[in-house]
Amino acid sequence: MAMIEVRWHGRGGQGAKTASQFLGEAALDTGKYIQAFPEYGPERAGAPMKAFTRISDKPMTIHSSVTSPDIVVVIDPTLVSAIDVTEGLGDNGVLLVNTDKSPADVRKEVNFTKGKVGTVDATRIALETLNLPMPNMPMLGALLKVNQLVSIEELSERVKAKFLKKIGKEKTNANLEGIKQAYDEVKIG
Amino acid sequence: MAKSKMIPFTGDQAVAYAMKQIEPDVVAAYPITPQTEIVMNFSNYVANGQVQTEMIPVESEHSAMSACVGAAAAGARTMTATSANGLALMWEIVYIAASTRLPMVMPVVNRALSGPINIHCDHSDTMGARDSGWIQIYCENAQEVYENTILAVRIAEHKKILLPVMVCQDGFITSHGVEGVALLDDKKVKDFIGEYNIENPLLDVDNPVTYGPLDLQDYYFEHKRQQSEAMKNALIAIPEVLNEFEKTFGTKYEFIEKYKLDDAEVAIVAMSSTAGTVKFVVDELRQKGIKAGLLRPRIFRPFPKEKIVQALKNIKAVAILDRSESFSAEGGPLYTEIKSGLYDSDIKPLVTNYIYGLGGRDIFPEDIKKVYKDLEEILSKKKVINPLNYLGSRE
């Protein structure tokens, strides 16, 4: 696998950084080389922020932030109209958005005609499974549907390793359920 | 590198883990910002009883370094960690630690000095301390920070050196970025660093010694001379430690790293994480047939002049990248030192300087490609038109 670059858009406190790390760490567990890092600005809950994941079969020496991502994941639906989420996204790029809209509607909204667009109502899924509006884990599940960087099982192992001690079995399982549900529900077009 | 199990670590976590394995006798540190997660993570190890280190949280960075001086003089294996303005506040005692010849290790997360207020990566903090008498190691990634924190213990405590060591990593880029780090075996690390036995401990009442006395016109100069000699000795003694590290753990570290340099015509000199991005660009340019290379100084103090000059012997044009400004109006510190190193030799590449990345301004492959393009132009014109450049800054 050549280097795959993922850019995450969220707002401070929504778990974009955590999602970027979980994806990287799950890939690391499978023997890949990884980088996961947020773009630090003034750290404020609610402010738009970015995080990045790089995954490759070979060691990576590049240490600048990602400018031409293969995949963009928008965790917060309101960012679609607030910033240019498709910036640097190439002809085969994938745009994945947390929204109840269809891929066709999102394409129109952001004027993106290339690649693939995926949509999933990750906030609703998070509310149903976890009872919290934390869409980051469902977005990870949706991401694996468009590009199987790791399997659902491999990601689940990593999520368990990170969460079990911290938030307990019940909430961890709710997160795993959210991941699976988003994987099943994501619409691609 | 043979790939063992990789652990996802930030640079900060990697350093804290190295500190856990080193298990210093004393860690004195300021616990809040501008301190980094290094101290937070290490405090967890202390609180969980995973290390027996005496952890001293203090009220300022100045006090942190003061407590370290006391502990090290008493004979304790001593560490602290700092960053940016924290290092600036330590300043007075940073010099005292070195001139008292106290072998401690201080991981530093390189970040900008205020003002204007900024918390992001550049090298102005440790470059400002380049004349403080500390050994300085600059690391490219989390793996290197981890291993060099362990290496630094042996360098600091080497009988012919006895100087404190800063192990520097790029703020946020390395310190907060997660990468896979291959960890070394606990026992092997313990065996490698060994027991620390100070020759003249302050607390040995049967053999009383004096630390930090008034030292005026009569002997101050000689003591400073000894400090100079210690730094010169370090040039000779550090390779012993590096060789032993390679024998024990398999990784070869040297004063400098050469990347596709031997047959290069144009080269960039850069330190820390930027050097990694330069390698990425070198690979790309090489595919296009451009003979580009990289020289990365890893140890900046002592300054490995001979090695740097020799490494540049076939290079026709070289750009030296500084992530700090010295305000000499003559370019950044790495540039001026390398240029002065070339004066005594017959090696005379065309040399140019780029200040870049101040306050965390990102440096992209495109920026680095521009530098190589400039170098090719310099090469074709056979002269440097603009020796001092600011890469990625608005004009």
Coordinates of C-alpha atoms in Angstrom, one line a residue:
Chain A
M1 CA 0.0 0.0 0.0
A2 CA 1.3 3.4 -1.0
M3 CA 0.9 6.1 1.6
I4 CA -2.7 6.9 2.4
E5 CA -3.5 10.3 3.9
V6 CA -6.7 11.1 5.8
R7 CA -7.8 14.5 7.0
W8 CA -10.3 14.8 9.8
H9 CA -12.5 17.9 10.2
G10 CA -14.2 18.4 13.5
R11 CA -14.8 20.9 16.2
G12 CA -12.8 20.9 19.4
G13 CA -14.2 18.3 21.8
Q14 CA -15.8 16.1 19.1
G15 CA -13.1 13.5 19.1
A16 CA -11.5 14.1 15.7
K17 CA -8.0 13.7 17.2
T18 CA -9.1 10.5 19.0
A19 CA -10.5 9.1 15.7
S20 CA -7.3 10.0 13.8
Q21 CA -5.3 8.2 16.4
F22 CA -7.5 5.1 16.7
L23 CA -7.3 4.6 12.9
G24 CA -3.5 5.0 13.0
E25 CA -3.1 2.7 16.0
A26 CA -5.3 0.0 14.6
A27 CA -3.2 0.1 11.4
L28 CA 0.0 0.0 13.5
D29 CA -1.2 -3.2 15.1
T30 CA -1.4 -4.8 11.7
G31 CA 2.2 -4.0 11.0
K32 CA 1.8 -0.7 9.0
Y33 CA 3.7 2.5 9.6
I34 CA 1.6 5.3 10.8
Q35 CA 1.4 9.0 11.9
A36 CA -1.5 10.6 13.6
F37 CA -1.4 14.2 14.6
P38 CA -3.8 17.1 15.1
E39 CA -3.3 20.6 13.8
Y40 CA -3.0 22.6 17.0
G41 CA -4.4 26.1 17.0
P42 CA -5.8 27.8 20.0
E43 CA -7.4 24.9 21.7
R44 CA -11.1 25.7 22.3
A45 CA -14.1 23.5 22.6
G46 CA -16.3 24.1 19.5
A47 CA -13.6 25.7 17.3
P48 CA -13.0 24.1 13.9
M49 CA -9.9 21.8 14.0
K50 CA -8.2 19.3 11.8
A51 CA -6.4 16.1 12.5
F52 CA -4.5 13.8 10.2
T53 CA -3.7 10.1 9.8
R54 CA -1.0 8.7 7.5
I55 CA -0.7 5.0 6.9
S56 CA 1.9 3.2 4.8
D57 CA 3.6 -0.1 4.2
K58 CA 7.0 1.7 4.4
P59 CA 8.5 4.0 7.0
M60 CA 7.5 7.6 6.4
T61 CA 9.8 10.5 6.9
I62 CA 7.6 13.4 5.8
H63 CA 6.6 15.5 8.8
S64 CA 4.6 18.3 7.3
S65 CA 0.8 18.4 7.6
V66 CA -1.4 16.8 4.9
T67 CA -2.2 19.0 1.9
S68 CA -3.6 16.5 -0.6
P69 CA -5.5 13.9 1.3
D70 CA -6.9 10.7 -0.1
I71 CA -9.8 10.8 2.3
V72 CA -11.5 13.6 4.1
V73 CA -13.8 12.9 7.0
V74 CA -16.1 15.6 8.2
I75 CA -17.3 14.8 11.7
D76 CA -19.3 18.0 12.3
P77 CA -22.0 18.6 9.7
T78 CA -22.0 22.4 10.1
L79 CA -18.4 22.5 8.8
V80 CA -19.4 21.6 5.3
S81 CA -20.7 25.1 4.7
A82 CA -18.2 26.8 7.0
I83 CA -14.9 25.8 5.5
D84 CA -13.6 24.3 2.2
V85 CA -13.6 20.6 3.2
T86 CA -12.7 19.4 -0.2
E87 CA -9.4 21.4 -0.3
G88 CA -6.6 19.4 -1.9
L89 CA -8.9 16.4 -2.5
G90 CA -7.8 14.7 -5.8
D91 CA -9.7 13.0 -8.6
N92 CA -10.0 9.7 -6.7
G93 CA -10.6 11.4 -3.4
V94 CA -13.2 10.4 -0.9
L95 CA -15.3 12.8 1.1
L96 CA -17.2 11.3 4.0
V97 CA -19.6 13.5 5.9
N98 CA -21.7 13.1 9.0
T99 CA -25.1 14.2 7.8
D100 CA -28.6 12.9 7.2
K101 CA -28.4 14.2 3.6
S102 CA -27.7 12.1 0.5
P103 CA -24.3 11.9 -1.2
A104 CA -25.9 13.7 -4.2
D105 CA -27.0 16.6 -1.9
V106 CA -23.6 16.9 -0.4
R107 CA -21.9 16.9 -3.8
K108 CA -24.1 19.9 -4.8
E109 CA -23.4 21.7 -1.6
V110 CA -19.7 21.5 -1.8
N111 CA -19.5 21.4 -5.6
F112 CA -17.4 18.2 -5.6
T113 CA -17.9 16.2 -8.8
K114 CA -14.9 13.8 -8.6
G115 CA -14.1 10.7 -6.6
K116 CA -16.6 9.3 -4.0
V117 CA -18.9 10.9 -1.5
G118 CA -20.2 9.0 1.5
T119 CA -22.8 10.2 4.0
V120 CA -23.9 8.7 7.3
D121 CA -26.0 10.1 10.1
A122 CA -23.3 9.5 12.7
T123 CA -24.7 11.8 15.3
R124 CA -28.0 9.9 15.3
I125 CA -26.2 6.6 15.5
A126 CA -24.1 7.8 18.4
L127 CA -27.2 9.0 20.2
E128 CA -28.9 5.6 19.6
T129 CA -26.0 3.5 20.7
L130 CA -24.1 5.5 23.2
N131 CA -26.7 8.0 24.2
L132 CA -24.2 10.8 23.5
P133 CA -23.7 13.0 20.5
M134 CA -20.2 11.8 19.9
P135 CA -20.0 10.9 16.2
N136 CA -16.3 10.2 15.9
M137 CA -16.4 6.4 16.4
P138 CA -19.3 5.9 13.9
M139 CA -17.4 7.9 11.4
L140 CA -14.5 5.5 11.8
G141 CA -16.9 2.6 10.9
A142 CA -18.1 4.5 7.9
L143 CA -14.6 5.2 6.8
L144 CA -13.7 1.5 6.8
K145 CA -16.6 0.9 4.3
V146 CA -15.1 3.3 1.8
N147 CA -11.5 2.1 2.3
Q148 CA -10.7 -0.9 4.3
L149 CA -7.5 0.4 5.8
V150 CA -8.1 -2.1 8.6
S151 CA -10.9 -4.5 9.2
I152 CA -13.8 -3.8 11.6
E153 CA -12.4 -6.5 13.9
E154 CA -8.9 -4.9 13.9
L155 CA -10.4 -1.5 14.7
S156 CA -12.6 -3.0 17.4
E157 CA -9.6 -4.6 19.1
R158 CA -7.9 -1.2 19.2
V159 CA -11.0 0.5 20.5
K160 CA -11.3 -2.1 23.3
A161 CA -7.7 -1.7 24.2
K162 CA -8.1 2.1 24.5
F163 CA -11.6 2.2 26.1
L164 CA -12.3 -0.8 28.3
K165 CA -10.3 0.5 31.2
K166 CA -11.2 4.1 30.7
I167 CA -15.0 4.0 30.2
G168 CA -16.0 0.4 31.0
K169 CA -17.5 -2.5 29.1
E170 CA -21.0 -1.1 28.5
K171 CA -19.9 2.1 26.9
T172 CA -17.1 0.4 25.0
N173 CA -19.6 -2.0 23.5
A174 CA -21.9 0.9 22.6
N175 CA -19.0 2.5 20.7
L176 CA -18.4 -0.8 18.9
E177 CA -22.0 -1.0 18.0
G178 CA -21.9 2.5 16.7
I179 CA -19.0 1.6 14.5
K180 CA -20.7 -1.4 13.0
Q181 CA -24.0 0.4 12.5
A182 CA -22.3 3.3 10.6
Y183 CA -20.4 0.8 8.5
D184 CA -23.7 -0.8 7.5
E185 CA -25.6 2.4 7.0
V186 CA -23.2 4.6 5.1
K187 CA -24.4 5.7 1.7
I188 CA -21.9 6.1 -1.1
G189 CA -22.6 8.0 -4.3
Chain B
M1 CA 15.4 -1.9 10.8
A2 CA 14.1 -5.2 11.9
K3 CA 10.5 -4.5 12.8
S4 CA 9.7 -5.5 16.3
K5 CA 6.3 -4.7 18.0
M6 CA 5.6 -1.1 17.5
I7 CA 3.9 0.9 20.3
P8 CA 1.9 4.0 19.3
F9 CA 3.6 6.9 21.2
T10 CA 3.8 10.6 20.9
G11 CA 7.3 12.0 21.3
D12 CA 6.3 13.1 24.8
Q13 CA 5.2 9.6 25.7
A14 CA 8.3 8.1 24.2
V15 CA 10.5 10.3 26.4
A16 CA 8.4 9.6 29.5
Y17 CA 8.8 5.8 28.8
A18 CA 12.5 6.2 28.4
M19 CA 12.6 8.0 31.8
K20 CA 10.6 5.1 33.3
Q21 CA 13.2 2.7 32.0
I22 CA 16.1 4.9 33.2
E23 CA 14.4 5.4 36.5
P24 CA 16.4 8.4 37.7
D25 CA 17.0 9.0 41.4
V26 CA 15.5 12.5 41.2
V27 CA 13.2 14.3 38.7
A28 CA 12.5 17.9 39.6
A29 CA 10.0 19.6 37.2
Y30 CA 7.6 22.4 36.9
P31 CA 4.2 20.7 36.5
I32 CA 2.2 23.2 34.4
T33 CA 2.5 25.0 31.1
P34 CA 4.9 25.6 29.3
Q35 CA 5.7 22.1 30.6
T36 CA 4.7 19.2 28.3
E37 CA 3.1 15.8 28.7
I38 CA 6.5 14.3 29.4
V39 CA 6.3 15.3 33.0
M40 CA 2.6 14.4 33.2
N41 CA 3.2 10.9 31.9
F42 CA 6.3 10.4 34.0
S43 CA 4.3 11.6 37.1
N44 CA 1.8 8.8 36.4
Y45 CA 4.6 6.2 36.5
V46 CA 5.7 7.7 39.9
A47 CA 2.2 7.8 41.3
N48 CA 1.5 4.2 40.2
G49 CA 4.6 3.0 41.9
Q50 CA 6.2 1.9 38.7
V51 CA 9.4 3.8 39.5
Q52 CA 11.0 4.7 42.7
T53 CA 12.1 8.1 41.5
E54 CA 11.9 11.0 43.9
M55 CA 9.6 13.4 42.1
I56 CA 9.9 17.0 43.1
P57 CA 7.2 19.3 41.7
V58 CA 8.5 22.9 42.0
E59 CA 7.0 26.3 41.7
S60 CA 9.0 27.5 38.7
E61 CA 11.4 26.3 36.0
H62 CA 14.1 28.3 37.7
S63 CA 13.5 26.2 40.8
A64 CA 13.3 23.0 38.8
M65 CA 16.8 23.5 37.5
S66 CA 18.0 24.6 40.9
A67 CA 16.7 21.4 42.5
C68 CA 18.3 19.4 39.8
V69 CA 21.7 21.1 40.5
G70 CA 21.4 20.2 44.1
A71 CA 20.3 16.6 43.5
A72 CA 23.1 16.1 40.9
A73 CA 25.7 17.5 43.1
A74 CA 24.6 15.1 45.9
G75 CA 25.2 12.3 43.4
A76 CA 21.7 11.5 42.2
R77 CA 21.0 10.5 38.7
T78 CA 18.9 13.5 37.8
M79 CA 16.5 14.5 35.1
T80 CA 14.0 17.2 34.3
A81 CA 12.1 18.3 31.1
T82 CA 11.2 21.6 29.7
S83 CA 10.1 23.6 26.7
A84 CA 10.2 27.2 25.3
N85 CA 9.7 29.9 27.9
G86 CA 10.3 27.3 30.6
L87 CA 13.8 26.9 29.4
A88 CA 14.2 30.6 29.2
L89 CA 13.2 31.0 32.9
M90 CA 15.7 28.3 33.8
W91 CA 18.5 30.2 32.1
E92 CA 20.6 31.3 35.0
I93 CA 20.8 27.8 36.5
V94 CA 21.2 26.1 33.1
Y95 CA 24.6 27.7 32.9
I96 CA 25.4 26.8 36.5
A97 CA 24.5 23.1 35.9
A98 CA 27.0 23.0 33.0
S99 CA 29.8 24.9 34.7
T100 CA 29.5 22.8 37.8
R101 CA 29.9 19.8 35.5
L102 CA 26.7 18.1 36.6
P103 CA 25.7 15.2 34.3
M104 CA 22.0 15.5 34.1
V105 CA 19.6 14.8 31.1
M106 CA 16.9 17.3 30.1
P107 CA 14.5 16.4 27.3
V108 CA 13.4 19.7 25.6
V109 CA 10.4 20.1 23.4
N110 CA 11.5 22.8 21.0
R111 CA 9.0 25.6 20.8
A112 CA 9.1 29.3 20.1
L113 CA 10.0 31.9 22.7
S114 CA 7.6 34.7 23.2
G115 CA 7.0 37.4 22.0
P116 CA 4.7 37.6 20.3
I117 CA 3.1 34.9 22.3
N118 CA 3.4 31.6 20.5
I119 CA 3.5 28.0 21.7
H120 CA 4.5 26.2 18.4
C121 CA 7.6 24.6 17.1
D122 CA 10.9 26.4 16.4
H123 CA 14.4 26.0 17.8
S124 CA 14.8 29.5 19.4
D125 CA 14.6 28.0 22.9
T126 CA 17.5 25.6 22.7
M127 CA 19.4 27.6 20.1
G128 CA 19.4 30.5 22.6
A129 CA 21.0 28.0 25.1
R130 CA 23.7 26.9 22.6
D131 CA 26.4 28.7 24.6
S132 CA 25.3 27.5 28.0
G133 CA 27.7 24.5 28.0
W134 CA 25.2 21.8 27.5
I135 CA 25.5 19.0 25.0
Q136 CA 22.6 19.2 22.5
I137 CA 21.1 16.4 20.5
Y138 CA 18.4 17.1 17.9
C139 CA 16.1 14.2 17.1
E140 CA 14.1 13.6 13.9
N141 CA 11.2 11.4 15.2
A142 CA 9.8 9.7 18.3
Q143 CA 12.0 6.6 17.9
E144 CA 15.1 8.7 18.0
V145 CA 13.9 10.9 20.9
Y146 CA 13.2 7.7 22.8
E147 CA 16.6 6.1 22.2
N148 CA 18.6 9.3 22.5
T149 CA 17.1 10.0 25.9
I150 CA 18.6 6.7 27.1
L151 CA 21.9 7.4 25.2
A152 CA 22.2 10.8 26.8
V153 CA 22.5 9.4 30.3
R154 CA 25.7 7.6 29.3
I155 CA 27.0 10.6 27.4
A156 CA 26.4 13.0 30.4
E157 CA 27.9 10.6 32.9
H158 CA 31.0 9.7 30.8
K159 CA 34.0 10.3 33.0
K160 CA 35.7 12.4 30.3
I161 CA 32.6 14.5 29.7
L162 CA 30.6 15.1 32.8
L163 CA 28.2 17.6 31.2
P164 CA 24.5 18.0 31.1
V165 CA 22.6 17.0 27.9
M166 CA 19.5 18.4 26.2
V167 CA 17.6 15.9 24.1
C168 CA 15.6 18.1 21.7
Q169 CA 12.4 17.2 19.7
D170 CA 10.2 19.3 17.6
G171 CA 7.2 20.8 19.5
F172 CA 3.8 19.4 18.4
I173 CA 5.3 17.8 15.2
T174 CA 7.2 15.2 17.2
S175 CA 6.0 15.8 20.7
H176 CA 2.2 15.5 20.0
G177 CA 2.3 13.3 16.8
V178 CA 1.6 9.6 17.3
E179 CA 4.1 7.2 15.6
G180 CA 5.1 3.6 16.1
V181 CA 8.0 3.3 18.5
A182 CA 9.9 0.1 18.9
L183 CA 10.8 -0.2 22.6
L184 CA 14.0 -1.6 24.1
D185 CA 14.1 -4.3 26.7
D186 CA 13.9 -3.0 30.3
K187 CA 16.8 -5.0 31.5
K188 CA 19.0 -4.2 28.6
V189 CA 18.4 -0.5 29.2
K190 CA 19.2 -0.9 32.9
D191 CA 22.4 -2.7 32.0
F192 CA 23.3 -0.2 29.3
I193 CA 23.0 2.8 31.6
G194 CA 24.5 1.0 34.6
E195 CA 24.8 2.4 38.1
Y196 CA 25.8 6.0 38.5
N197 CA 28.5 6.7 41.0
I198 CA 29.6 10.4 41.3
E199 CA 33.3 10.8 42.1
N200 CA 32.9 13.7 44.5
P201 CA 29.4 13.7 46.1
L202 CA 28.4 16.8 48.0
L203 CA 26.9 14.7 50.8
D204 CA 30.0 12.6 51.5
V205 CA 30.8 14.1 54.9
D206 CA 34.0 12.0 55.3
N207 CA 35.4 13.5 52.1
P208 CA 34.1 17.0 52.1
V209 CA 34.0 18.9 48.8
T210 CA 32.9 22.4 47.8
Y211 CA 30.4 23.0 45.0
G212 CA 29.5 26.4 43.6
P213 CA 32.0 28.6 45.5
L214 CA 33.0 32.2 44.8
D215 CA 35.6 31.9 42.1
L216 CA 37.1 35.2 41.1
Q217 CA 40.0 36.4 39.0
D218 CA 42.2 33.7 40.6
Y219 CA 40.6 30.5 39.2
Y220 CA 37.4 31.2 37.3
F221 CA 39.2 31.3 34.0
E222 CA 40.8 27.9 34.6
H223 CA 37.5 26.4 35.5
K224 CA 36.0 27.7 32.3
R225 CA 39.0 26.3 30.4
Q226 CA 38.2 22.9 31.9
Q227 CA 34.6 23.3 30.7
S228 CA 35.9 24.0 27.2
E229 CA 38.1 21.0 27.4
A230 CA 35.2 18.8 28.5
M231 CA 33.3 19.8 25.4
K232 CA 36.3 19.0 23.2
N233 CA 36.6 15.7 25.0
A234 CA 32.9 15.0 24.2
L235 CA 33.8 15.0 20.5
I236 CA 36.1 12.1 21.2
A237 CA 34.2 10.3 23.9
I238 CA 30.6 10.4 22.5
P239 CA 31.4 7.9 19.7
E240 CA 32.4 5.3 22.4
V241 CA 28.9 5.6 23.8
L242 CA 27.3 5.6 20.3
N243 CA 29.2 2.4 19.4
E244 CA 28.2 0.7 22.5
F245 CA 24.6 1.6 21.9
E246 CA 24.8 0.1 18.4
K247 CA 26.4 -3.1 19.7
T248 CA 23.7 -3.4 22.4
F249 CA 20.6 -2.3 20.5
G250 CA 21.5 -2.4 16.9
T251 CA 20.8 1.2 16.0
K252 CA 23.7 3.3 14.7
Y253 CA 23.6 7.0 15.7
E254 CA 26.3 9.4 14.7
F255 CA 27.1 13.1 15.0
I256 CA 25.6 13.6 11.6
E257 CA 23.4 11.7 9.3
K258 CA 24.0 11.7 5.5
Y259 CA 21.1 11.0 3.2
K260 CA 22.0 10.4 -0.4
L261 CA 24.7 12.9 0.1
D262 CA 27.9 11.2 -1.2
D263 CA 27.1 11.7 -4.9
A264 CA 24.9 14.8 -4.5
E265 CA 25.6 18.1 -6.2
V266 CA 23.1 20.1 -4.2
A267 CA 22.4 19.6 -0.6
I268 CA 20.2 20.9 2.2
V269 CA 21.4 20.9 5.8
A270 CA 18.5 20.6 8.3
M271 CA 17.9 19.3 11.7
S272 CA 15.1 17.5 13.5
S273 CA 11.7 16.6 11.9
T274 CA 12.3 18.9 8.9
A275 CA 15.2 16.6 7.9
G276 CA 12.6 13.9 7.5
T277 CA 10.5 16.0 5.1
V278 CA 13.7 16.8 3.2
K279 CA 14.4 13.1 2.7
F280 CA 10.9 12.7 1.3
V281 CA 11.7 15.5 -1.3
V282 CA 15.2 14.1 -2.0
D283 CA 13.6 10.7 -3.0
E284 CA 11.3 12.5 -5.3
L285 CA 14.0 14.6 -6.9
R286 CA 16.3 11.7 -7.3
Q287 CA 13.6 10.0 -9.4
K288 CA 13.8 12.9 -11.7
G289 CA 17.5 12.6 -11.9
I290 CA 18.4 15.6 -9.7
K291 CA 21.4 14.9 -7.6
A292 CA 20.0 16.1 -4.3
G293 CA 21.1 15.1 -0.8
L294 CA 20.6 15.9 2.9
L295 CA 23.0 16.5 5.7
R296 CA 21.4 16.3 9.2
P297 CA 23.5 17.4 12.2
R298 CA 22.2 15.3 15.1
I299 CA 24.5 16.7 17.7
F300 CA 24.9 20.5 17.6
R301 CA 27.0 20.8 20.8
P302 CA 29.7 19.9 20.7
F303 CA 29.8 21.2 17.1
P304 CA 31.0 18.4 14.9
K305 CA 32.8 20.7 12.5
E306 CA 35.2 18.2 10.9
K307 CA 32.4 15.7 10.2
I308 CA 30.1 18.4 8.7
V309 CA 32.8 19.9 6.5
Q310 CA 34.0 16.5 5.2
A311 CA 30.4 15.5 4.5
L312 CA 30.1 18.5 2.2
K313 CA 33.3 17.9 0.3
N314 CA 31.6 16.9 -3.0
I315 CA 28.7 19.3 -2.7
K316 CA 28.7 22.3 -5.1
A317 CA 25.9 24.3 -3.6
V318 CA 24.4 23.9 -0.1
A319 CA 21.4 25.5 1.6
I320 CA 21.4 25.6 5.4
L321 CA 18.0 25.7 7.1
D322 CA 17.7 27.3 10.4
R323 CA 14.5 27.0 12.5
S324 CA 15.6 30.0 14.6
E325 CA 16.8 33.5 14.1
S326 CA 19.9 34.7 15.9
F327 CA 19.3 38.4 15.0
S328 CA 23.0 38.8 14.1
A329 CA 21.9 40.2 10.8
E330 CA 24.2 37.5 9.4
G331 CA 21.8 34.5 9.3
G332 CA 20.8 31.7 11.6
P333 CA 23.1 29.8 14.1
L334 CA 23.6 26.6 12.1
Y335 CA 24.5 28.7 9.0
T336 CA 27.0 30.9 10.6
E337 CA 28.7 27.9 12.4
I338 CA 28.9 25.8 9.3
K339 CA 30.2 28.7 7.2
S340 CA 32.9 29.4 9.7
G341 CA 33.8 25.7 9.8
L342 CA 34.4 25.8 6.0
Y343 CA 36.8 28.8 6.2
D344 CA 39.7 26.7 7.4
S345 CA 39.2 24.0 4.8
D346 CA 39.6 23.7 1.1
I347 CA 36.0 22.6 0.8
K348 CA 34.2 25.6 -0.5
P349 CA 30.6 24.9 -1.7
L350 CA 28.4 27.9 -2.5
V351 CA 26.4 28.4 0.8
T352 CA 23.1 30.0 1.4
N353 CA 20.8 30.3 4.4
Y354 CA 17.1 29.9 4.9
I355 CA 15.3 30.8 8.1
Y356 CA 12.1 28.9 8.2
G357 CA 9.3 27.6 10.3
L358 CA 9.3 30.2 13.1
G359 CA 6.5 29.9 15.5
G360 CA 5.3 26.6 14.0
R361 CA 4.9 27.8 10.4
D362 CA 4.6 24.5 8.6
I363 CA 7.3 23.6 6.1
F364 CA 5.9 21.6 3.1
P365 CA 7.7 19.6 0.4
E366 CA 6.9 22.4 -2.0
D367 CA 9.0 24.8 0.2
I368 CA 11.9 22.4 0.2
K369 CA 11.6 21.9 -3.6
K370 CA 11.9 25.6 -4.0
V371 CA 15.2 25.6 -2.0
Y372 CA 16.6 22.8 -4.3
K373 CA 15.5 24.8 -7.3
D374 CA 17.3 27.9 -5.9
L375 CA 20.4 25.8 -5.4
E376 CA 20.3 24.7 -9.0
E377 CA 20.1 28.3 -10.1
I378 CA 23.0 29.2 -7.8
L379 CA 24.9 26.3 -9.4
S380 CA 24.2 27.5 -12.9
K381 CA 25.2 31.1 -12.1
K382 CA 28.1 29.9 -10.0
K383 CA 27.3 32.5 -7.3
V384 CA 25.0 33.2 -4.4
I385 CA 22.9 36.2 -5.0
N386 CA 20.8 36.1 -1.8
P387 CA 22.7 34.5 1.1
L388 CA 19.9 35.2 3.7
N389 CA 16.4 34.0 2.9
Y390 CA 13.2 33.6 4.8
L391 CA 11.4 30.4 3.6
G392 CA 7.6 30.5 3.8
S393 CA 7.4 34.0 5.3
R394 CA 5.2 36.7 3.8
E395 CA 7.3 39.5 2.3

